[in-house]
Every structure is written in structure tokens, then in C-alpha cells.
Short mmCIF file of C-alpha atoms and ligand atoms in Angstrom, two decimals:
data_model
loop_
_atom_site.label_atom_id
_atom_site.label_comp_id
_atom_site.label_asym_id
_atom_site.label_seq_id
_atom_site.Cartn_x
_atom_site.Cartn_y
_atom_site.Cartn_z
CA UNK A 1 -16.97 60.77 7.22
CA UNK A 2 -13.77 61.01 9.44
CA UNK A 3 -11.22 58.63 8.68
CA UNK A 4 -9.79 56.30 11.32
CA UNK A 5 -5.93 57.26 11.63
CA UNK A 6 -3.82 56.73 14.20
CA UNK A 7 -0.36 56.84 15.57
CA UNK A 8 0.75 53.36 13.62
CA UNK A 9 -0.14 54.70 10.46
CA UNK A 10 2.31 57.94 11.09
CA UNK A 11 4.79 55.76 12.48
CA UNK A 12 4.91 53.25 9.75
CA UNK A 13 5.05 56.72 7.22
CA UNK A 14 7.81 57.99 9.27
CA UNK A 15 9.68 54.50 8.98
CA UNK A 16 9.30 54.80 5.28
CA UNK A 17 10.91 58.31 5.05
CA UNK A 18 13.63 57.14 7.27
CA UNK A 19 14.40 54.46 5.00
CA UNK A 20 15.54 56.70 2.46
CA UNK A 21 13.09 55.02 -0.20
CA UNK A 22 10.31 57.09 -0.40
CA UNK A 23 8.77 56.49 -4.15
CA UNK A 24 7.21 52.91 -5.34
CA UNK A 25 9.47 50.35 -3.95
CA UNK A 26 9.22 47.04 -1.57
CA UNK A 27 6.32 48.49 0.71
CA UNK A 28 4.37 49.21 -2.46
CA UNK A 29 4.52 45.79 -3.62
CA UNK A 30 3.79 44.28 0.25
CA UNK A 31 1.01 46.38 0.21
CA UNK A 32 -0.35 44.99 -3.33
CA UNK A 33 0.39 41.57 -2.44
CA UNK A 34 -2.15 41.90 1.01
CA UNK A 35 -4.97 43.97 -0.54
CA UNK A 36 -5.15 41.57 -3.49
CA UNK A 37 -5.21 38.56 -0.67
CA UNK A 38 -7.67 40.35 0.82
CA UNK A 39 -10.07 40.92 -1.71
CA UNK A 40 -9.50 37.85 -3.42
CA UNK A 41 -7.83 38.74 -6.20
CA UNK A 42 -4.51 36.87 -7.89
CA UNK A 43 -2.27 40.69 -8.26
CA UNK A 44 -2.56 43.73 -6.99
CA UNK A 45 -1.13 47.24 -9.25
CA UNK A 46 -0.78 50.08 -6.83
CA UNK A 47 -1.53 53.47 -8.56
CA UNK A 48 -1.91 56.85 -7.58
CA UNK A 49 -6.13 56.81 -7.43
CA UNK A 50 -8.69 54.87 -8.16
CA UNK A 51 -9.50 57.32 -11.21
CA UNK A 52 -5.98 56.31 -12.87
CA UNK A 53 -6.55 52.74 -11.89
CA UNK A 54 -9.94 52.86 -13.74
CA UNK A 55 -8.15 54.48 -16.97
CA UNK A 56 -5.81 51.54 -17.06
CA UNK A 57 -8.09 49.21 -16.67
CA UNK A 58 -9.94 50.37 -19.71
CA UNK A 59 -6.87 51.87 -21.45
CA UNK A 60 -5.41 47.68 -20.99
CA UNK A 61 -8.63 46.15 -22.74
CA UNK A 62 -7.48 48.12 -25.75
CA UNK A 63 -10.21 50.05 -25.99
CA UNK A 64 -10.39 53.72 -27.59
CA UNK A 65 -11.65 56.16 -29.82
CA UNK A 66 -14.91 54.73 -31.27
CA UNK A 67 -15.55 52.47 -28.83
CA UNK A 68 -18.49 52.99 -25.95
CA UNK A 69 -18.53 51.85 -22.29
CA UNK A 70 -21.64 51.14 -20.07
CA UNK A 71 -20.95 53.88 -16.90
CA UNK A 72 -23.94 54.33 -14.60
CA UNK A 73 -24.33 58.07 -14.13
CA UNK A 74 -25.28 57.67 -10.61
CA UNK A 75 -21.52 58.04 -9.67
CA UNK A 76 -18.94 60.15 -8.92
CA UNK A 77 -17.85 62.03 -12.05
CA UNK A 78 -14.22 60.34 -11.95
CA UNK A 79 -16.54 56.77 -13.65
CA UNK A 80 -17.47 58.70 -16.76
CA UNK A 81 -14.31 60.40 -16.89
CA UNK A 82 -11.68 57.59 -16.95
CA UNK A 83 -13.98 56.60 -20.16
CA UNK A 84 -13.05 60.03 -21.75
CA UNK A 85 -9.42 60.04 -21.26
CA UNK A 86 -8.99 57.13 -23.77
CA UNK A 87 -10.94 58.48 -26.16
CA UNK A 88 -14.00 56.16 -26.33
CA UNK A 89 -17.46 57.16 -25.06
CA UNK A 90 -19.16 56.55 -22.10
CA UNK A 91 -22.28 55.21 -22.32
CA UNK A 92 -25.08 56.52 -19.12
CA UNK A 93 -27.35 53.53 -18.03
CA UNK A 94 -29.84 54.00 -15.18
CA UNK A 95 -29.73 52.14 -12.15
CA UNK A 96 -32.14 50.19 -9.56
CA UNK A 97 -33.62 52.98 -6.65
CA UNK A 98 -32.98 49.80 -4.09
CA UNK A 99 -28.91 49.39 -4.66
CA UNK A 100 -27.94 52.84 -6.41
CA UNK A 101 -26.22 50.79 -9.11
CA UNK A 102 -26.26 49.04 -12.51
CA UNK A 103 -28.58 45.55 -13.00
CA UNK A 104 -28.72 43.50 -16.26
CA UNK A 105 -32.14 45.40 -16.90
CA UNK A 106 -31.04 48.55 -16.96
CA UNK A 107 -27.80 47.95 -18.68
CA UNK A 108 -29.80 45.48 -21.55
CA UNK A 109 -31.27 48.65 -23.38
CA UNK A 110 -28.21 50.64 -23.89
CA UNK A 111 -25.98 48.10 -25.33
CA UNK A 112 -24.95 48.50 -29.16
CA UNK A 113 -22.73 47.12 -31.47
CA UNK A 114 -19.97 49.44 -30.19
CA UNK A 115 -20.13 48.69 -26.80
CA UNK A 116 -16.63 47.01 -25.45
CA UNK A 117 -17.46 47.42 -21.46
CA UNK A 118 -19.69 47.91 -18.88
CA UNK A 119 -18.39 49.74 -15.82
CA UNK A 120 -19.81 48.30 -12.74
CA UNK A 121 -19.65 50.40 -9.99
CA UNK A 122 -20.22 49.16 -6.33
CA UNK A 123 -21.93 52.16 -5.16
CA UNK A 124 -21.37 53.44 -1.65
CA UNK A 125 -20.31 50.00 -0.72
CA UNK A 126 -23.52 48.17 -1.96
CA UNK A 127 -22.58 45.42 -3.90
CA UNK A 128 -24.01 45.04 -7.47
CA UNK A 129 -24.66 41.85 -9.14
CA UNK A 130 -21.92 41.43 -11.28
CA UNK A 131 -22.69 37.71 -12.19
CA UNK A 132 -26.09 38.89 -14.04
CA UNK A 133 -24.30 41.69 -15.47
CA UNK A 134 -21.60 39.00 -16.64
CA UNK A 135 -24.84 36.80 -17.81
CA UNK A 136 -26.06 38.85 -20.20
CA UNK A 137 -22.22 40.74 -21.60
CA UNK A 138 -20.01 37.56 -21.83
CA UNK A 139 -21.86 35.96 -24.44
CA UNK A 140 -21.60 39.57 -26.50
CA UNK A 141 -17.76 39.21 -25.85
CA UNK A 142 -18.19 42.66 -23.80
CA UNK A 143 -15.72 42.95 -20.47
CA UNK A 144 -17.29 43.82 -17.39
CA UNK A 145 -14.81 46.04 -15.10
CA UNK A 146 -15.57 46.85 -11.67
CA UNK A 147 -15.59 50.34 -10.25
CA UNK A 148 -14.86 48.94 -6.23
CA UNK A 149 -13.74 52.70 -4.97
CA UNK A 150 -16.02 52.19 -2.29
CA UNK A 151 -16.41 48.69 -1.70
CA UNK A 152 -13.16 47.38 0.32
CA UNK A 153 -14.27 44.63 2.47
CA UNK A 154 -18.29 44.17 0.79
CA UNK A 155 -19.05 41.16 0.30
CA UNK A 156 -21.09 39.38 -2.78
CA UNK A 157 -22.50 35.75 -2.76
CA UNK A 158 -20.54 35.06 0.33
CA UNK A 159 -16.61 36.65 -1.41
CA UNK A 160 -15.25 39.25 -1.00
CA UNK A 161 -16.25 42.20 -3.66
CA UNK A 162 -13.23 41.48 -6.03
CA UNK A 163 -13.13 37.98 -5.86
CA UNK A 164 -13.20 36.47 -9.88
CA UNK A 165 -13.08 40.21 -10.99
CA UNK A 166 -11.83 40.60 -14.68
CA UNK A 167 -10.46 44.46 -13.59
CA UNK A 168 -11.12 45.83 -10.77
CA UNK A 169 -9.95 49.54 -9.24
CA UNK A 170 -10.28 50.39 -5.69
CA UNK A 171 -9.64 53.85 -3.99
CA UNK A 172 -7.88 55.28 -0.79
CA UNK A 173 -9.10 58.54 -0.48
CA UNK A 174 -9.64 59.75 2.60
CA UNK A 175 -13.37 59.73 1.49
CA UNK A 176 -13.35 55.86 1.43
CA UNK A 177 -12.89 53.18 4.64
CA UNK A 178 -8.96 52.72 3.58
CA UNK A 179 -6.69 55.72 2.97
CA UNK A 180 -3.76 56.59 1.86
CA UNK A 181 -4.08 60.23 1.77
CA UNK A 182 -4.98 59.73 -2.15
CA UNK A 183 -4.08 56.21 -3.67
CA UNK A 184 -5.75 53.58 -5.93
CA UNK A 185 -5.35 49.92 -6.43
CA UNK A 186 -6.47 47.42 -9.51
CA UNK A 187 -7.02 44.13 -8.95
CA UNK A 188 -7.28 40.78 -11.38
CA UNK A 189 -6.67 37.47 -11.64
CA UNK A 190 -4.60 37.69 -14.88
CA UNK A 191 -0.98 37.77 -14.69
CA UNK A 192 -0.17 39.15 -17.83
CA UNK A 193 -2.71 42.16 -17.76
CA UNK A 194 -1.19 42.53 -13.86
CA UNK A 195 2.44 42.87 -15.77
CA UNK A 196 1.31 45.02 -18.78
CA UNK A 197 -0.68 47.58 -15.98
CA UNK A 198 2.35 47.42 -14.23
CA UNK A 199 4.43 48.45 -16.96
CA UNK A 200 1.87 51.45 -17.79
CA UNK A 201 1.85 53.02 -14.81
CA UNK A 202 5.42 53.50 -15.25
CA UNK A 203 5.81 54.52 -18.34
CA UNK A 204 5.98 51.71 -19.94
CA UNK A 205 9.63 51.03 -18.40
CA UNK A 206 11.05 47.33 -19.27
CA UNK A 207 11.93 47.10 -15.61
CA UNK A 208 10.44 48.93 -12.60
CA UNK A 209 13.01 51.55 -10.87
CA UNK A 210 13.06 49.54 -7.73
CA UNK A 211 13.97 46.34 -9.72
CA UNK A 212 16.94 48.15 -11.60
CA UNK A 213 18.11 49.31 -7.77
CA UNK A 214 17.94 46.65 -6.15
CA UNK A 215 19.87 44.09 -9.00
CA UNK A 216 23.18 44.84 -8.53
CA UNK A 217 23.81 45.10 -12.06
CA UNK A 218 23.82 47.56 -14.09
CA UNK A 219 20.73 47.55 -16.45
CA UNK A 220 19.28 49.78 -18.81
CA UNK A 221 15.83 49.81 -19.10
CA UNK A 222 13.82 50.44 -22.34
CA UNK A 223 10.30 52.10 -22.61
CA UNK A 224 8.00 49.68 -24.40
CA UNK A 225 5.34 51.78 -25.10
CA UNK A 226 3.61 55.37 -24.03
CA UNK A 227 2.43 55.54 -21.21
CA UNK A 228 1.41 56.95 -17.57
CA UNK A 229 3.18 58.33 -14.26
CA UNK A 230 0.50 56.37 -11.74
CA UNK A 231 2.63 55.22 -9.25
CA UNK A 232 1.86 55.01 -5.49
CA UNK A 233 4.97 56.37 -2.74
CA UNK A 234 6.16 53.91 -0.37
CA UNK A 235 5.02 56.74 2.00
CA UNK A 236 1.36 55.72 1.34
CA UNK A 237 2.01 52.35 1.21
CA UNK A 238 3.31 51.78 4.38
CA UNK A 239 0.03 53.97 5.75
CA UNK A 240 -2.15 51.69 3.45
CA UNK A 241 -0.71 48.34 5.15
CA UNK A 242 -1.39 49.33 8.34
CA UNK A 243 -4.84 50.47 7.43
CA UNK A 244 -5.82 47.09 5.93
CA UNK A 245 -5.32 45.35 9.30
CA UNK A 246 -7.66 47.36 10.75
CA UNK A 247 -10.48 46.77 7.90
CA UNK A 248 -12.23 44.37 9.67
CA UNK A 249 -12.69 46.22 12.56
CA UNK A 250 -13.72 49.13 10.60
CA UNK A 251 -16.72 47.43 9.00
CA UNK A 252 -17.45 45.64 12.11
CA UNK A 253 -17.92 48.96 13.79
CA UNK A 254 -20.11 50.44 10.66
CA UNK A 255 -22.38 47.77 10.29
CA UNK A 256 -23.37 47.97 14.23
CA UNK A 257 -23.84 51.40 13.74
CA UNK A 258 -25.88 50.90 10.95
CA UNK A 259 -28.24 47.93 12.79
CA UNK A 260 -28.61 50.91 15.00
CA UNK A 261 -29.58 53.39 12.61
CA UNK A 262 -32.29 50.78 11.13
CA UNK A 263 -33.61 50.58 14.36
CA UNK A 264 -33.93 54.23 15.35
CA UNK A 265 -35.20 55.74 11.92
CA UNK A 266 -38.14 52.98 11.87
CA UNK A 267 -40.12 54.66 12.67
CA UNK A 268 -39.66 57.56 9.75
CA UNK A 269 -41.27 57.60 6.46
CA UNK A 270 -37.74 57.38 4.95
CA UNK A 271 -35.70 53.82 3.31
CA UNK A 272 -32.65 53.57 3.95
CA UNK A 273 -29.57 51.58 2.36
CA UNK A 274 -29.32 47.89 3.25
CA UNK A 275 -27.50 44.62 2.62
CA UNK A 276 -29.19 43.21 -0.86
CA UNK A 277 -30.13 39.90 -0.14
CA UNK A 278 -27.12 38.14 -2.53
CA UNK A 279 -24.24 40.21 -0.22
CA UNK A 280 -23.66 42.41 2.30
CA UNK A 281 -22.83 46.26 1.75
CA UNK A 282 -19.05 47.37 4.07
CA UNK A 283 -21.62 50.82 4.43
CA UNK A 284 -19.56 53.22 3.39
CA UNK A 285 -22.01 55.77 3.11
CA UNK A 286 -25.19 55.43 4.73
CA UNK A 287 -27.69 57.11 2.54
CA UNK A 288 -31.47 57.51 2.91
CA UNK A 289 -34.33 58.58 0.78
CA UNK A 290 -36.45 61.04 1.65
CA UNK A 291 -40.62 61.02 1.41
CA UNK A 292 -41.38 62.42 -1.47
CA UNK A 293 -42.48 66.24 -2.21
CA UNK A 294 -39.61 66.55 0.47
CA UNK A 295 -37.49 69.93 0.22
CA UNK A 296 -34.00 68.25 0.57
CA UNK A 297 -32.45 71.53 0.46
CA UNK A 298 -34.32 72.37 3.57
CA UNK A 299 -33.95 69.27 4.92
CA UNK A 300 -30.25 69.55 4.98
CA UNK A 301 -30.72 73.11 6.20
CA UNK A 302 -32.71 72.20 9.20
CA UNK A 303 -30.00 69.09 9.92
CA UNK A 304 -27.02 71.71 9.38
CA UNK A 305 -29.43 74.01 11.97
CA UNK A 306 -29.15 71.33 14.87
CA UNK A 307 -25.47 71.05 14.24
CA UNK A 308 -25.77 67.61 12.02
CA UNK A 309 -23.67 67.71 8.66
CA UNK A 310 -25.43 65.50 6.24
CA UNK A 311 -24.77 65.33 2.24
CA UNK A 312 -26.69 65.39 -0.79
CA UNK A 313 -26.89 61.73 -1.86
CA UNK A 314 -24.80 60.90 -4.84
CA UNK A 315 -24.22 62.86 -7.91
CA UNK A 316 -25.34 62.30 -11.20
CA UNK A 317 -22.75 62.57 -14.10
CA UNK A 318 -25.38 63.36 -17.22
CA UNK A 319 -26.19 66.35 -15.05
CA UNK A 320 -23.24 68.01 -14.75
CA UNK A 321 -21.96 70.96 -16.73
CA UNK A 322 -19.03 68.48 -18.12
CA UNK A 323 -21.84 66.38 -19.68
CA UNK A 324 -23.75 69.09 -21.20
CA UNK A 325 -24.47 67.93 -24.80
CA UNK A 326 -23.27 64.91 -23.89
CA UNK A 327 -26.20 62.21 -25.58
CA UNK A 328 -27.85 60.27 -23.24
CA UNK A 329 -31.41 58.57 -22.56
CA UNK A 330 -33.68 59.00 -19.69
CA UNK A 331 -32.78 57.87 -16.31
CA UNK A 332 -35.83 58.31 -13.78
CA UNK A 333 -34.04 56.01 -11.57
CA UNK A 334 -30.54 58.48 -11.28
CA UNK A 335 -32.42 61.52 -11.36
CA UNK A 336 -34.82 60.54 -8.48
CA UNK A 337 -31.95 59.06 -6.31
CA UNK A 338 -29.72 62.20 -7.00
CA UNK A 339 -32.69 64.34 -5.78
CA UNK A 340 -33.91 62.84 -2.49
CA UNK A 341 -31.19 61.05 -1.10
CA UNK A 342 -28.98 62.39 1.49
CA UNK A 343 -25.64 60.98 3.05
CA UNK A 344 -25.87 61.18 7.05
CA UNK A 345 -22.90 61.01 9.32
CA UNK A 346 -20.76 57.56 10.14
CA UNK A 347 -17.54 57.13 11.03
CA UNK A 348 -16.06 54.62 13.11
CA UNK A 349 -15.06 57.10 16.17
CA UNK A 350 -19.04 58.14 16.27
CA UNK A 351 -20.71 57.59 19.72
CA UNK A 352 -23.99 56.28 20.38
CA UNK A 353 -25.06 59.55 21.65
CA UNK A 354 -23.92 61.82 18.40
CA UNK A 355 -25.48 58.85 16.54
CA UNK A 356 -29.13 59.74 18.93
CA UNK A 357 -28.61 63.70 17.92
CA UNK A 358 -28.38 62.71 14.01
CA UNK A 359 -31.63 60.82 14.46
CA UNK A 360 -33.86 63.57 16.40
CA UNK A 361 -32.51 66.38 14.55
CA UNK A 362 -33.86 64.23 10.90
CA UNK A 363 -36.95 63.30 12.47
CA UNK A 364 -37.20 67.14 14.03
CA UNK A 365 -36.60 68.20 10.80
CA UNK A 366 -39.11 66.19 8.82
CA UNK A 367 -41.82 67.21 11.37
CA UNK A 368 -41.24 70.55 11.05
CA UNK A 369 -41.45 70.10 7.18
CA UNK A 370 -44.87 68.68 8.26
CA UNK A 371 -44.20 65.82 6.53
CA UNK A 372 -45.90 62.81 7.42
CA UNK A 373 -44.63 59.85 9.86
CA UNK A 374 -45.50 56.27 9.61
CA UNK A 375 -48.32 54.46 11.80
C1 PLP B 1 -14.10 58.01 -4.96
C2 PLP B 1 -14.53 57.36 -6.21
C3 PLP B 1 -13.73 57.33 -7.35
C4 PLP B 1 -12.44 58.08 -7.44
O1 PLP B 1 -11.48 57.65 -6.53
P1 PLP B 1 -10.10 58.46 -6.39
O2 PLP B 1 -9.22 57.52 -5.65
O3 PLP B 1 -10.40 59.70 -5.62
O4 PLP B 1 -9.61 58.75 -7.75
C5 PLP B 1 -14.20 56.63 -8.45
N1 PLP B 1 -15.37 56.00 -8.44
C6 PLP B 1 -16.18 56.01 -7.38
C7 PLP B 1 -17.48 55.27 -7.40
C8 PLP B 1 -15.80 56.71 -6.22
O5 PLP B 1 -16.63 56.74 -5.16
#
């Protein structure tokens, strides 16, 4: 991953600092206003990550000590976390090998009387299906909030990932197709949760600090409640507008490189990540699995050999030392897609020709492993 920054985006930060305002003020609230157009959502919150945008959003459905939440553990660690930091317990479900995420089936046997959410997370880009999830928690009066740190411009049943999203948080790490340096969004339709998670990344001030400057009168603002320091700079924001015009053109660029990659590793006894057939995925990373009995350690060794940086595939929470102890039932599914995928190399600056070396130097690699190729 490399992320696509150019001269605009330093300009635009440079403007801000010129300005004078340099914490949350009007470029913040621009910027909210055009990633919530953009992902079809009624209000945008700016925060300072998508892991403090995830503990609001559970944090604002009141939930707490006592309380579980559905998390895949097929995630990054920050999923399971924002579960911990109100107190309530999160809840490891496996996840279908084709997507990487969460499906009503998998989700089905770990629900109990105690469970308040499920935490859908879009993994890598790939769009889960959120409607079946819906299906089977809305009738149990359990929220469904969407983990979309990866899955800016993804697309499910012809929307935008985000559209009709209860909660939403997105992230701007460099990691991800939109940065801010680090930065997080959450998204929903509902005014008054978009005023209350507004409030509570600010600690629960009455009126925002920008408001109170720019009013002309004098007012004293009163703190409604305990809360959080989550705010987003104006310096990021003005880098995060200018990054969101160029989303389009970011995905357009990864999904031809990915057609390519489907082409070229045919003919490999690998399977790689692709659109599900009720969306399309913005391929944020583009993972594959390996045969299996495959080494991945030496895989990756034999890739790092020919000069190719690849990536485990994605971690598995339950597995982790933070976890330890932590109750949880079997999940074939994570542990096998933890164990044999790997991450290889896009970015929207790649050429054609690095793109070639990643593919000869995997299928080098898996012949010298002697492992088998198809037809
Ligand atoms: C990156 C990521 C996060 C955390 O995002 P930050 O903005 O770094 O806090 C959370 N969930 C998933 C699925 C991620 O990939």
C-alpha cells in the first residue's frame, strides 16, 4: 500500500495553517457534509479514527457493561476493542472463507439474550450483506453497526457501502484508500444520534468551539455529559476534501489492476478476492489464498527474496495475546483465512510491469515450494 498524495493535498494543509484555524472548525464540517454525500449517508461526525468513531457508535446505542456485541474476529484488533472500552463484551463470530466477513449464518449461533449489536465489518473493502444480517437482528430489536474502515467507495446492491446505515465508522489512515494522516468518520441517517455523537466527541460541550467563535456573542457553554476528546484538525480536513475528489479515480485505477491480477494468477492454484455477486468490493487489499499444506511463511520469504513485499492476510482477534482467556467458540473459517491468506502489493501509482514482477515472483515461489499448478 502507498497512498496517493500529492501537491493539492499539502497545499490545501498549508491553506489551513495559514488560516490561523487549525483545530475542528468550518473545513471539518465541509468535509463531513461531502463524505456523508458521498456515501449516502444524511450526517457526517468527523473524529480522530475510525477506532473512536466505532466507540461512539456503540458508546451512543447506550450500550455497556453487561451487554455483548457480535465482532467478527477476522479483523483488525481496533473491532473487538472499541467493544471493550465501554465495558460490554465482544462477542467472536466466524465468517464466510469467500468474503472474509460476517453472514446471517455465522452470526445466528452466537446470538443470546444479551446481545445489543452486531458489528459488521466490510472487510478489506468486500462488502458484507448487511440486509440479511438486518433480516435476522431487527426483529430481535438488536442494532447492526457497520465497521466501513476499509470500504470508502464499495458498493452493495447497487449504493454506496453506507447508504441506509444505522452507524457507520469509516477510517483515514494512511493504510486505507482516503487519508488523513490518521482520521475517522461516522456516518447515519439520524439527526439526533448525528447531534448527540457530535456533542461526545467534544466533551459533551453544549456548543462546539467553532460555534461559540464564530457567534459574536458571548456564550458560555455547558458540558452535558462525560465524554471524549475525538475531534478531527482542520489540518486533516482540508487533506481529506481533497482526497475525496480523487476517490473515484482511485478505485477506478484498483479495480483495473485487479481485472489484471485475475487474469495473470489464472493460471495458479490460488483464489483470490472478488466482487460478491450482490456488490462490488473498492479492493482495498487484494488478498489471496494459498493451496493448502502451503508454508506461508516461506511463501512470503521467497516473495520478500525477489524483492516483492506481500503481507500476512488479516489478523485474527481471538488469537491474540489481548484475547487470551477471552471465551470464545470455534472459528475454522477465521483461523483458516488468518493462516493462508496473504496481502500482495496495490497501489494506485503501481505499473503494469511491477504488477508482472509480483506475479512471477508468487508463481516462482509456489513452484519452488513444489506445489502444484492448475491444468
Ligand atoms: C483500519 C481499521 C480500523 C481502525 O481504523 P483507525 O482509523 O486506524 O482507527 C478498524 N477496523 C478495521 C476493519 C480496519 O481495517
Amino acid at each position: 500500500m502507498r497512498p496517493l498524495l500529492g501537491e493539492e493535498e499539502a497545499l490545501a494543509a498549508a491553506e489551513a495553517v495559514r488560516s490561523g484555524w487549525v483545530a475542528q472548525g468550518p473545513r471539518v464540517g465541509e468535509f463531513e457534509e461531502a463524505f456523508a454525500a458521498s456515501v449516502g449517508a444524511g450526517h457526517g461526525v468527523a473524529v480522530s479514527s475510525c477506532t473512536t468513531g466505532l466507540h461512539l457508535a456503540v458508546h451512543v446505542l447506550g450500550i455497556g457493561p453487561g451487554d455483548e456485541v457480535v465482532v467478527p474476529s477476522l479483523s483488525f484488533i481496533a473491532t473487538a476493542n472499541s467493544v471493550r472500552y465501554t465495558g460490554a463484551t465482544p462477542v467472536f463470530a466466524d465468517i464466510e472463507a469467500e468474503t472474509g466477513n460476517l453472514s446471517a449464518s455465522t452470526v445466528e449461533p452466537v446470538l443470546t439474550e444479551r446481545t445489543r449489536a452486531v458489528m459488521v465489518v466490510h472487510q478489506a473493502g468486500v462488502p458484507a450483506d448487511v440486509d440479511a444480517i438486518k433480516a435476522l437482528c431487527e426483529p430481535r430489536g438488536i442494532a447492526v453497526i457497520e465497521d466501513a474502515a476499509c470500504a470508502a467507495g464499495s458498493t452493495y446492491k447497487g449504493a454506496p457501502v453506507g447508504t441506509n446505515a444505522l452507524l457507520a465508522a469509516w477510517s483515514f489512515h494512511p493504510r486505507k484508500l482516503l487519508t488523513t494522516g490518521e482520521g475517522g468518520m461516522v456516518t447515519t441517517d439520524d439527526p439526533e444520534w448525528a447531534v448527540r455523537l457530535k456533542r461526545l466527541r467534544e466533551h459533551g460541550m453544549s456548543v462546539s468551539a467553532a460555534d461559540r467563535h464564530h457567534g459574536g456573542s458571548a456564550v458560555i457553554e455547558q458540558y452535558l455529559e462525560t465524554a471524549f476528546n475525538y475531534r478531527m484538525t482542520d489540518i486533516q480536513a482540508a487533506v481529506g476534501l481533497v482526497q475525496l475528489s480523487k476517490l473515484d479515480a482511485i478505485i477506478a485505477r484498483r479495480r483495473e489492476l485487479a481485472a489484471r491480477y485475475h487474469e495473470l494468477l489464472a493460471d495458479l492454484d490460488i483464489t483470490t478476492v472478488r466482487d460478491p455477486e450482490y456488490g462490488t468490493t473498492n479492493y482495498q487489499s487484494f488478498w489471496v489464498w494459498l493451496p493448502e499444506g502451503a508454508d506461508r511463511q516461506e511463501v512470503l520469504a521467497g516473495l520478500a527474496e525477489r524483492g516483492v513485499s506481500a503481507r500476512r492476510g488479516i489478523m485474527a482477534s481471538h488469537l491474540e495475546p489481548a484475547y487470551c482467556g477471552h471465551p470464545s467458540t470455534e472459528l475454522p473459517a477465521t483461523e483458516a483465512f488468518t493462516a493462508r491468506t496473504l496481502i500482495l502489493p496495490l497501489f494506485h501509482d503501481m505499473t503494469e510491469s511491477e504488477q508482472d514482477t509480483v506475479v512471477s515472483a508468487l508463481s516462482e515461489t509456489l513452484h519452488a515450494s513444489r506445489l502444484t499448478v492448475r491444468g
